Coordinates of C-alpha atoms and ligand atoms in Angstrom, one line a residue:
M895 CA -36.2 189.0 -112.8
G896 CA -37.7 186.8 -115.9
T897 CA -34.2 187.3 -117.5
Q898 CA -32.9 184.6 -115.5
P899 CA -32.8 181.4 -118.1
E900 CA -33.9 178.3 -116.1
Q901 CA -30.5 176.4 -115.1
I902 CA -29.5 173.2 -115.5
V903 CA -25.9 172.8 -113.4
S904 CA -24.6 174.6 -111.0
L905 CA -21.2 173.3 -109.9
K906 CA -20.3 175.1 -106.3
G907 CA -16.7 175.1 -105.3
V908 CA -15.8 172.2 -107.0
A909 CA -12.9 170.8 -106.2
K910 CA -10.0 167.1 -106.9
S911 CA -6.0 167.0 -106.4
F912 CA -4.8 163.9 -108.4
G913 CA -1.7 163.5 -106.0
A914 CA 0.5 167.0 -106.5
V915 CA -1.8 168.2 -108.6
R916 CA -4.3 170.5 -107.6
A917 CA -6.5 170.6 -111.1
L918 CA -9.6 171.8 -109.5
A919 CA -8.7 174.6 -107.1
G920 CA -12.7 175.4 -106.1
V921 CA -14.6 175.8 -108.8
D922 CA -18.2 177.4 -109.6
L923 CA -20.0 176.6 -113.0
A924 CA -24.1 177.3 -114.3
V925 CA -25.3 176.5 -117.1
G926 CA -28.2 177.8 -118.5
A927 CA -31.3 176.1 -120.4
G928 CA -31.0 177.3 -124.0
E929 CA -27.5 178.3 -124.4
C930 CA -24.0 177.5 -124.7
L931 CA -21.4 177.8 -122.8
G932 CA -18.4 178.0 -124.2
L933 CA -15.1 176.3 -121.6
V934 CA -11.5 177.7 -122.8
G935 CA -8.2 178.2 -121.3
H936 CA -4.4 176.3 -121.5
N937 CA -3.1 173.4 -121.9
G938 CA -3.6 171.3 -118.0
A939 CA -6.4 174.4 -117.3
G940 CA -8.7 171.6 -115.7
K941 CA -11.9 171.6 -118.1
S942 CA -11.6 167.8 -118.7
T943 CA -11.1 167.6 -114.7
L944 CA -14.4 169.7 -114.5
M945 CA -16.2 168.1 -117.4
N946 CA -15.3 164.2 -116.0
V947 CA -16.8 165.5 -112.4
L948 CA -20.3 167.0 -114.6
A949 CA -20.3 163.5 -116.2
G950 CA -20.9 161.9 -113.2
T951 CA -16.5 160.1 -113.8
L952 CA -14.8 161.4 -111.3
A953 CA -16.1 162.6 -108.0
P954 CA -14.9 165.6 -106.9
D955 CA -12.4 165.7 -103.5
S956 CA -15.2 168.3 -102.3
G957 CA -18.4 170.7 -103.6
A958 CA -22.4 170.9 -104.5
I959 CA -23.5 169.3 -107.9
E960 CA -26.9 170.9 -108.4
I961 CA -28.7 169.6 -111.4
H962 CA -32.2 171.3 -112.3
G963 CA -32.0 173.1 -108.1
K964 CA -31.3 170.2 -106.3
D965 CA -27.8 169.1 -104.9
L966 CA -26.9 165.7 -105.9
A967 CA -23.2 165.5 -105.1
A968 CA -24.2 162.4 -102.6
G969 CA -24.1 159.6 -104.9
Y970 CA -23.3 161.5 -107.9
S971 CA -22.8 158.7 -111.1
V972 CA -22.5 158.3 -115.0
T973 CA -26.1 156.5 -114.5
V974 CA -27.5 159.7 -112.2
A975 CA -26.0 162.7 -114.7
H976 CA -27.6 160.4 -117.7
R977 CA -30.6 159.8 -116.4
N978 CA -31.5 163.1 -115.5
G979 CA -29.7 164.5 -119.1
I980 CA -26.5 165.1 -119.0
R981 CA -23.5 163.6 -121.5
C982 CA -20.3 163.9 -121.6
V983 CA -17.9 163.0 -125.6
F984 CA -15.2 162.7 -124.4
Q985 CA -11.9 164.1 -126.0
E986 CA -10.4 160.7 -125.7
L987 CA -13.5 158.9 -127.8
S988 CA -15.0 156.2 -125.6
L989 CA -16.3 153.7 -129.1
C990 CA -15.6 149.4 -129.1
P991 CA -14.1 149.5 -131.9
N992 CA -14.9 146.1 -132.2
L993 CA -18.7 146.9 -132.4
T994 CA -21.0 148.4 -135.4
V995 CA -22.1 151.8 -135.2
A996 CA -25.3 150.5 -134.0
E997 CA -24.2 148.3 -132.0
N998 CA -22.0 151.4 -130.1
T999 CA -25.5 153.5 -130.4
R1000 CA -26.8 150.0 -128.2
I1001 CA -24.9 150.7 -125.5
L1002 CA -26.3 153.9 -124.3
H1003 CA -29.9 153.0 -124.4
P1004 CA -31.0 150.0 -122.9
A1005 CA -34.5 151.1 -123.6
L1006 CA -33.6 149.5 -126.9
K1007 CA -34.2 146.2 -126.6
G1008 CA -36.2 142.8 -128.1
F1009 CA -36.9 141.8 -131.2
G1010 CA -34.9 144.3 -133.9
W1011 CA -33.1 146.7 -131.7
K1012 CA -29.8 146.3 -134.3
Q1013 CA -32.3 147.5 -136.9
R1014 CA -33.2 150.4 -134.4
A1015 CA -30.7 151.4 -132.9
G1016 CA -29.0 151.9 -137.0
R1017 CA -32.1 154.3 -137.7
L1018 CA -31.4 155.9 -134.6
I1019 CA -28.0 156.9 -135.5
K1020 CA -28.6 157.4 -139.0
E1021 CA -31.0 159.8 -138.6
K1022 CA -29.0 161.7 -136.8
L1023 CA -25.5 161.5 -138.5
D1024 CA -27.9 162.8 -140.9
E1025 CA -29.8 165.3 -139.4
I1026 CA -25.6 166.8 -138.4
L1027 CA -24.1 165.6 -141.1
P1028 CA -25.7 165.4 -144.5
G1029 CA -23.3 163.2 -146.6
H1030 CA -21.6 161.6 -143.7
G1031 CA -21.3 158.1 -145.8
I1032 CA -21.2 156.9 -142.4
S1033 CA -23.1 153.2 -142.6
P1034 CA -25.2 151.5 -139.2
G1035 CA -23.7 148.0 -140.1
D1036 CA -19.8 149.2 -140.4
T1037 CA -18.0 148.4 -137.7
V1038 CA -16.1 151.3 -135.7
G1039 CA -12.8 150.3 -135.7
D1040 CA -12.8 150.9 -139.0
L1041 CA -13.8 154.1 -139.5
S1042 CA -11.2 156.9 -139.5
L1043 CA -10.9 159.1 -136.3
G1044 CA -13.0 161.8 -137.8
Q1045 CA -16.0 159.3 -138.8
R1046 CA -15.1 158.4 -135.1
Q1047 CA -15.6 161.2 -134.1
M1048 CA -19.0 162.2 -135.8
V1049 CA -20.9 158.8 -134.9
E1050 CA -20.0 159.7 -131.1
I1051 CA -21.4 163.0 -131.9
A1052 CA -24.0 162.4 -133.3
R1053 CA -25.0 159.5 -130.3
A1054 CA -25.2 161.7 -128.2
F1055 CA -27.5 163.6 -129.5
T1056 CA -30.0 160.7 -129.5
V1057 CA -32.8 160.2 -127.4
T1058 CA -34.7 157.3 -126.3
D1059 CA -36.2 156.8 -122.7
D1060 CA -34.2 159.1 -120.6
P1061 CA -34.1 162.9 -121.3
L1062 CA -31.3 164.8 -123.1
H1063 CA -30.7 168.2 -121.4
L1064 CA -27.3 169.2 -121.4
V1065 CA -24.3 167.5 -123.7
I1066 CA -20.5 168.2 -123.2
L1067 CA -18.6 168.9 -126.2
D1068 CA -15.0 168.3 -125.1
E1069 CA -12.9 169.5 -128.6
P1070 CA -15.3 168.2 -130.6
T1071 CA -14.2 169.1 -133.7
S1072 CA -10.8 168.7 -133.3
S1073 CA -9.9 165.9 -136.2
L1074 CA -13.3 167.8 -138.4
D1075 CA -12.0 169.8 -141.7
A1076 CA -13.0 173.5 -141.6
S1077 CA -16.3 172.1 -143.6
T1078 CA -17.8 169.7 -141.3
A1079 CA -16.9 171.3 -138.0
Q1080 CA -19.2 174.2 -138.9
Q1081 CA -22.3 171.7 -140.1
L1082 CA -21.7 170.2 -136.7
L1083 CA -21.1 173.7 -135.2
E1084 CA -24.6 175.5 -136.8
F1085 CA -26.6 171.9 -135.4
V1086 CA -25.5 172.6 -132.1
R1087 CA -26.8 176.4 -132.3
R1088 CA -30.3 174.4 -133.9
E1089 CA -30.6 172.3 -130.8
V1090 CA -29.9 175.4 -128.6
A1091 CA -32.5 177.3 -129.8
R1092 CA -34.6 173.8 -129.7
G1093 CA -34.1 175.0 -125.8
R1094 CA -30.3 171.9 -125.0
S1095 CA -27.4 173.2 -123.8
V1096 CA -23.9 172.2 -124.8
I1097 CA -20.8 172.9 -123.0
L1098 CA -18.6 173.6 -126.7
I1099 CA -14.8 173.2 -124.7
S1100 CA -11.7 173.9 -127.6
H1101 CA -8.3 175.7 -128.6
L1102 CA -10.0 177.5 -132.1
L1103 CA -10.5 180.8 -130.3
G1104 CA -12.1 181.3 -133.3
E1105 CA -15.4 178.8 -133.1
I1106 CA -16.2 179.7 -129.2
L1107 CA -16.3 183.4 -130.2
R1108 CA -18.7 182.7 -132.7
Y1109 CA -21.2 179.3 -131.3
S1110 CA -21.1 180.2 -128.2
D1111 CA -23.4 182.3 -125.7
R1112 CA -21.2 183.3 -123.2
V1113 CA -17.6 182.3 -122.7
V1114 CA -16.3 181.3 -119.0
V1115 CA -12.0 180.8 -119.1
M1116 CA -9.9 178.6 -117.2
K1117 CA -6.2 178.9 -115.3
D1118 CA -4.6 177.3 -113.1
G1119 CA -7.3 174.8 -112.0
K1120 CA -10.0 178.0 -111.2
V1121 CA -12.3 180.2 -113.1
V1122 CA -10.8 183.4 -113.9
A1123 CA -13.2 185.3 -116.5
E1124 CA -16.4 185.0 -117.6
R1125 CA -18.6 186.8 -120.2
P1126 CA -21.0 186.9 -122.7
A1127 CA -19.0 186.2 -126.0
D1128 CA -20.4 189.7 -128.1
R1129 CA -17.4 191.4 -124.6
F1130 CA -15.2 189.0 -125.8
D1131 CA -12.8 189.5 -128.9
R1132 CA -9.9 187.0 -129.8
D1133 CA -7.2 189.1 -127.8
S1134 CA -9.1 189.6 -125.5
L1135 CA -9.5 186.0 -124.7
V1136 CA -6.6 184.5 -125.5
G1137 CA -4.8 187.7 -122.5
A1138 CA -7.5 186.1 -120.0
M1139 CA -5.9 182.5 -120.4
G1140 CA -3.0 184.3 -119.4
T1141 CA -1.0 183.7 -122.9
V1142 CA 1.3 185.9 -124.6
V1143 CA 0.9 185.5 -128.0
E1144 CA 3.4 188.1 -130.4
H1145 CA 4.7 186.6 -133.3
H1146 CA 2.0 186.5 -135.1
A1147 CA 2.6 188.7 -136.8
A1148 CA 6.0 186.7 -138.0
V1149 CA 4.2 184.4 -140.8
Q1150 CA 3.1 186.8 -143.2
A1151 CA 6.5 188.6 -143.1
T1152 CA 8.1 185.6 -143.6
A1153 CA 10.1 185.8 -146.4
V1154 CA 8.8 182.9 -149.5
R1155 CA 11.8 180.4 -150.2
E1156 CA 13.0 179.5 -153.6
R1157 CA 11.5 176.2 -153.9
S1158 CA 14.7 174.4 -155.8
G1159 CA 17.5 175.4 -154.0
T1160 CA 18.1 172.8 -151.6
P1161 CA 17.9 168.8 -152.8
V1162 CA 14.4 167.3 -152.8
V1163 CA 13.7 164.7 -150.0
V1164 CA 11.0 163.4 -150.3
R1165 CA 9.2 162.3 -154.5
A1166 CA 5.8 160.3 -153.6
K1167 CA 3.0 159.2 -156.0
S1168 CA -0.3 157.8 -154.4
A1169 CA -1.7 154.8 -155.9
L1170 CA -4.4 156.4 -156.5
Q1171 CA -2.7 159.4 -159.3
T1172 CA -4.2 159.1 -162.8
D1173 CA -1.7 162.0 -163.3
D1174 CA 1.7 162.7 -163.0
Q1175 CA 1.8 164.9 -160.3
A1176 CA 3.7 163.0 -157.3
L1177 CA 4.0 164.9 -153.8
V1178 CA 7.5 166.4 -153.7
A1179 CA 9.4 168.0 -150.3
H1180 CA 12.5 169.3 -151.1
R1181 CA 15.1 169.1 -147.4
G1182 CA 13.7 172.4 -145.1
E1183 CA 10.9 173.0 -146.6
I1184 CA 7.1 173.0 -144.8
I1185 CA 5.1 170.9 -147.3
G1186 CA 1.2 171.2 -145.3
L1187 CA -1.7 168.6 -146.7
A1188 CA -4.4 169.7 -147.5
G1189 CA -8.3 169.1 -148.4
L1190 CA -11.3 167.8 -146.3
A1191 CA -10.1 165.5 -143.8
G1192 CA -9.9 161.2 -144.6
H1193 CA -9.3 162.2 -147.9
G1194 CA -5.9 160.4 -149.1
Q1195 CA -3.5 162.8 -146.2
T1196 CA -2.9 160.2 -143.8
R1197 CA -2.1 157.0 -146.4
M1198 CA -0.3 159.0 -148.2
L1199 CA 2.4 160.3 -144.9
L1200 CA 1.7 156.2 -143.8
Q1201 CA 2.8 155.2 -147.3
V1202 CA 6.3 158.1 -147.0
F1203 CA 6.7 156.6 -143.3
A1204 CA 7.4 153.1 -145.1
G1205 CA 9.2 154.4 -148.9
A1206 CA 11.7 154.8 -145.9
V1207 CA 12.1 152.4 -143.8
G1208 CA 11.6 150.0 -147.4
R1209 CA 11.4 149.7 -150.2
M1210 CA 7.8 151.4 -151.7
H1211 CA 6.7 151.8 -155.5
G1212 CA 6.3 155.5 -156.3
V1213 CA 7.9 156.4 -153.0
D1214 CA 11.9 158.1 -152.9
V1215 CA 13.1 159.0 -149.4
Q1216 CA 16.0 160.6 -149.0
G1217 CA 16.4 159.9 -144.8
P1218 CA 15.7 159.2 -141.2
V1219 CA 12.0 159.6 -140.7
A1220 CA 9.5 160.2 -137.1
F1221 CA 5.9 159.8 -137.4
I1222 CA 3.8 162.4 -135.0
A1223 CA -0.2 160.6 -134.7
G1224 CA -2.7 162.7 -135.0
D1225 CA -5.0 159.6 -133.1
R1226 CA -2.4 160.2 -129.4
Q1227 CA -4.5 157.7 -128.4
T1228 CA -4.4 154.4 -130.3
E1229 CA -1.1 155.9 -132.2
G1230 CA 1.3 158.2 -130.3
I1231 CA 1.5 156.9 -126.7
F1232 CA 2.5 154.0 -125.0
P1233 CA 0.4 154.4 -121.6
L1234 CA 2.1 152.6 -119.7
W1235 CA 6.0 153.8 -119.9
S1236 CA 6.8 157.3 -118.1
I1237 CA 6.3 160.4 -119.8
A1238 CA 9.8 160.9 -120.1
R1239 CA 10.2 157.4 -121.9
N1240 CA 7.8 158.7 -124.1
V1241 CA 9.6 161.5 -124.9
T1242 CA 13.5 159.7 -125.4
V1243 CA 12.3 156.0 -126.8
R1244 CA 12.8 157.0 -130.5
S1245 CA 16.8 158.5 -129.2
L1246 CA 17.7 155.5 -126.2
P1247 CA 19.9 153.9 -129.0
R1248 CA 21.9 157.8 -129.4
M1249 CA 21.8 157.0 -125.1
L1250 CA 23.6 154.4 -125.0
R1251 CA 27.3 153.3 -123.1
H1252 CA 28.4 149.6 -122.4
Q1253 CA 24.5 149.2 -123.2
L1254 CA 22.7 150.9 -121.2
V1255 CA 20.6 153.1 -121.4
D1256 CA 22.4 156.2 -119.4
S1257 CA 19.8 157.6 -117.5
R1258 CA 21.6 160.1 -116.8
R1259 CA 21.8 161.4 -120.2
E1260 CA 17.5 160.1 -120.9
A1261 CA 16.3 162.5 -117.8
E1262 CA 18.1 165.4 -119.0
M1263 CA 16.8 165.1 -123.0
A1264 CA 13.4 164.7 -121.3
E1265 CA 13.8 168.5 -119.0
S1266 CA 15.6 170.0 -122.5
W1267 CA 12.5 169.0 -123.8
K1268 CA 9.8 170.0 -121.0
Q1269 CA 10.7 173.2 -121.0
R1270 CA 11.3 174.1 -124.2
I1271 CA 7.5 172.5 -124.9
K1272 CA 6.2 173.4 -122.2
I1273 CA 5.1 169.7 -120.9
R1274 CA 2.7 170.6 -117.3
T1275 CA 3.7 168.2 -115.4
P1276 CA 5.6 168.1 -111.5
D1277 CA 7.7 164.8 -112.7
M1278 CA 8.6 164.2 -115.8
D1279 CA 8.9 160.2 -114.0
N1280 CA 4.9 159.7 -112.9
N1281 CA 2.2 158.4 -115.9
I1282 CA 1.7 159.2 -119.5
L1283 CA -1.3 159.2 -118.7
S1284 CA -1.8 162.0 -115.7
L1285 CA -1.1 164.3 -118.4
S1286 CA -3.8 165.9 -119.4
G1287 CA -4.8 165.4 -123.2
G1288 CA -3.3 168.6 -125.0
N1289 CA 0.3 168.0 -122.1
Q1290 CA 0.2 164.0 -124.0
Q1291 CA 0.5 165.5 -127.4
K1292 CA 3.3 167.8 -126.5
A1293 CA 5.0 164.7 -125.2
V1294 CA 4.3 163.1 -128.6
F1295 CA 5.6 165.8 -130.1
A1296 CA 8.9 166.2 -128.4
R1297 CA 9.7 162.4 -129.2
A1298 CA 9.7 163.4 -133.2
L1299 CA 11.4 166.2 -132.7
G1300 CA 13.7 165.7 -130.5
S1301 CA 14.7 161.9 -132.4
D1302 CA 17.9 161.9 -135.3
A1303 CA 15.1 162.2 -138.2
E1304 CA 15.3 164.8 -140.7
I1305 CA 11.9 164.7 -142.2
V1306 CA 9.2 164.7 -139.4
L1307 CA 5.7 163.7 -141.4
M1308 CA 2.6 164.6 -138.8
D1309 CA -0.2 163.9 -139.4
D1310 CA -3.1 167.1 -137.9
P1311 CA -0.8 166.8 -134.8
M1312 CA -1.7 170.0 -132.9
R1313 CA -5.1 168.5 -131.9
G1314 CA -6.1 169.1 -128.2
V1315 CA -2.5 171.5 -128.2
D1316 CA -3.9 175.3 -126.6
V1317 CA -2.8 178.5 -128.5
G1318 CA -0.2 179.6 -126.4
T1319 CA 2.1 176.3 -127.1
K1320 CA 0.9 176.0 -130.9
L1321 CA 2.1 178.9 -131.4
E1322 CA 5.9 177.8 -130.1
V1323 CA 5.5 174.5 -131.8
Y1324 CA 5.1 176.7 -135.1
D1325 CA 8.2 179.2 -133.5
I1326 CA 10.1 175.7 -133.3
L1327 CA 9.2 173.9 -136.4
R1328 CA 10.0 177.6 -138.5
A1329 CA 12.8 177.1 -136.8
E1330 CA 14.1 173.6 -137.6
A1331 CA 12.8 173.9 -140.8
A1332 CA 15.5 176.9 -141.0
A1333 CA 18.1 174.4 -140.1
G1334 CA 16.8 171.7 -142.4
R1335 CA 14.4 169.8 -141.4
T1336 CA 11.1 168.8 -143.7
F1337 CA 8.1 168.5 -143.0
L1338 CA 5.5 167.0 -144.1
W1339 CA 2.4 168.2 -141.8
Y1340 CA -1.3 167.7 -142.5
T1341 CA -3.5 169.7 -140.6
T1342 CA -7.4 170.5 -140.5
E1343 CA -6.8 173.9 -139.4
M1344 CA -6.4 176.3 -142.1
D1345 CA -4.4 178.8 -140.5
E1346 CA -1.9 176.4 -139.9
L1347 CA -1.4 176.2 -143.8
N1348 CA -0.4 180.5 -143.4
Y1349 CA 3.5 178.3 -141.3
C1350 CA 3.9 176.3 -144.6
D1351 CA 6.1 176.7 -147.5
H1352 CA 4.5 174.9 -150.3
I1353 CA 0.7 173.3 -150.0
Y1354 CA -0.9 169.5 -151.6
V1355 CA -4.5 169.8 -151.3
F1356 CA -6.0 166.4 -151.2
R1357 CA -9.3 164.8 -153.0
N1358 CA -10.8 161.4 -153.2
G1359 CA -6.8 160.6 -152.4
R1360 CA -5.3 162.5 -155.2
I1361 CA -3.7 165.8 -155.6
V1362 CA -6.1 168.0 -157.2
A1363 CA -4.0 171.6 -156.1
D1364 CA -0.1 172.4 -155.5
V1365 CA 0.0 175.7 -154.6
S1366 CA 2.6 178.4 -152.9
R1367 CA 2.4 179.8 -150.4
E1368 CA 2.1 183.7 -151.5
E1369 CA -0.4 182.1 -154.2
M1370 CA -2.4 180.4 -151.7
T1371 CA -5.9 181.6 -150.2
E1372 CA -8.7 180.4 -147.8
Q1373 CA -11.3 180.6 -151.1
K1374 CA -8.5 178.4 -153.7
I1375 CA -8.0 175.7 -150.7
L1376 CA -11.9 175.3 -150.2
Q1377 CA -12.9 175.4 -154.0
S1378 CA -10.1 172.8 -154.8
S1379 CA -11.1 170.3 -151.8
F1380 CA -14.7 170.0 -153.3
K1381 CA -13.9 170.2 -156.7
E1382 CA -13.1 166.7 -158.7
S1383 CA -10.2 166.2 -160.2
A1384 CA -10.3 167.4 -164.6
Ligands
LIG229 N1 -5.5 161.0 -113.8 C1 -5.0 161.7 -113.4 N2 -4.2 161.8 -113.0 C2 -3.0 163.2 -112.6 N3 -3.1 164.0 -113.1 C3 -4.1 164.2 -114.0 C4 -5.3 163.3 -114.1 N4 -6.2 164.2 -114.7 C5 -5.9 165.3 -115.1 N5 -4.6 165.4 -114.1 C6 -3.6 167.0 -114.2 O1 -5.3 167.9 -114.2 C7 -4.5 168.6 -114.5 C8 -5.8 169.4 -115.6 O2 -6.1 168.3 -116.9 P1 -7.1 168.5 -117.6 O3 -7.3 167.2 -118.6 O4 -8.6 169.1 -116.6 O5 -6.9 170.2 -117.8 P2 -7.7 170.5 -119.6 O6 -7.9 171.8 -119.0 O7 -8.8 169.7 -119.7 O8 -6.6 170.7 -120.0 P3 -6.5 170.2 -122.4 O9 -6.8 171.5 -122.8 O10 -4.7 169.9 -122.4 O11 -7.1 168.8 -122.8 C9 -3.5 168.4 -115.2 O12 -2.2 169.0 -114.6 C10 -3.7 167.4 -115.9 O13 -2.0 166.2 -115.3

């Protein structure tokens, strides 16, 4: 008695199916005031679907939604959720790209009307951005479409925490750090803890289990549409959490054990120099190497990948690329998927020219390729002919991966591609990358996850559009990468 915090929301027996897919099979979930609840589970476990129900964007087939003890299931909607202080920042960002940051803030706050609304909206969002991420570099007048993916993610998160007329009790953050570099992610999560200390509640969904363990009070694990475990965060560790998710992790030790390959042993297949580079430093990749592009988000890594891509398909000053190239986008929403097509076609599209028979695509070969990648990379769907949007976010990303890996590209450019992919699949993809590299494929890999740099043979750290450090895996330490990320180049 008396130790139980006041309950903000309580979901009871929530069920939801999409055709043959049972996304939620009767889920109970409660969130207390002043609590950060970590929600984890494999890709397709049902986390986003459950959050969509709570945010009012998806009606459940059955179940109760209680807010502050009141049953609201009938007529529940985004507006009702908002009025009751519930906000959600989804994985697929929802800002309007053609509007400014201030205008996007106004969309959430109808109270900002009349003379000077734009200035007031601008002030509101700027104050929140300053509070969460000092030095963010975003101005309220910036058009959202011109911002980087990480900056858009920051604006969307900051916006969710702004308050005008409606109350704010609970913010759902669905993979909020997926496009943020490590230090920005830490700033955000520390802000989350400050909000929680003020009595607000947060549901934090992440595939980065370290984040979950460090910043949540309680952790709920979902598997196949059900809650399968629930404990205070300090009663989980990484292994028990992974175990509860139903993932077998046995590869990790292999990374450190792999011998560091001799750099000069194979021919150079990429040499590229950034236009902003003031010295002779170039990015160099030998055949069969995995090259990491590190540094704070938005410091020229994506630009470098695009430069290499352009150099492969046409002539480009300062870039020399030997061999066909594929690009795996991190921003699957705008660059990665073909939203009108099936999962199968999204996987095979780059390989169709190799499947022509009498100038027509051999549909049997196409289906075989799709099916083999479904197995290899574990795309969770009853049918590869379903539309790509029927997949969970992480499974869409797997399809984008399969497209590049299944193509004839000898050089694969990866723009922070593991966003939203669950821990079990990630380890399997890392194994695929290593096997492919050993067979002679070359990877240029921009990643915002420090752990992933352990899989690279060689790492270039970027700052302000330039390479400021050049580190082999032997020499790599987190400290070294962070120091170079923050240090101005000499
Ligand atoms: N609009 C839809 N149409 C058909 N199936 C869907 C739809 N939305 C979700 N699903 C299915 O419901 C299941 C649960 O998906 P959900 O997005 O909730 O998973 P998740 O746990 O959030 O996964 P991830 O970690 O990849 O984001 C998946 O099998 C998915 O394919």
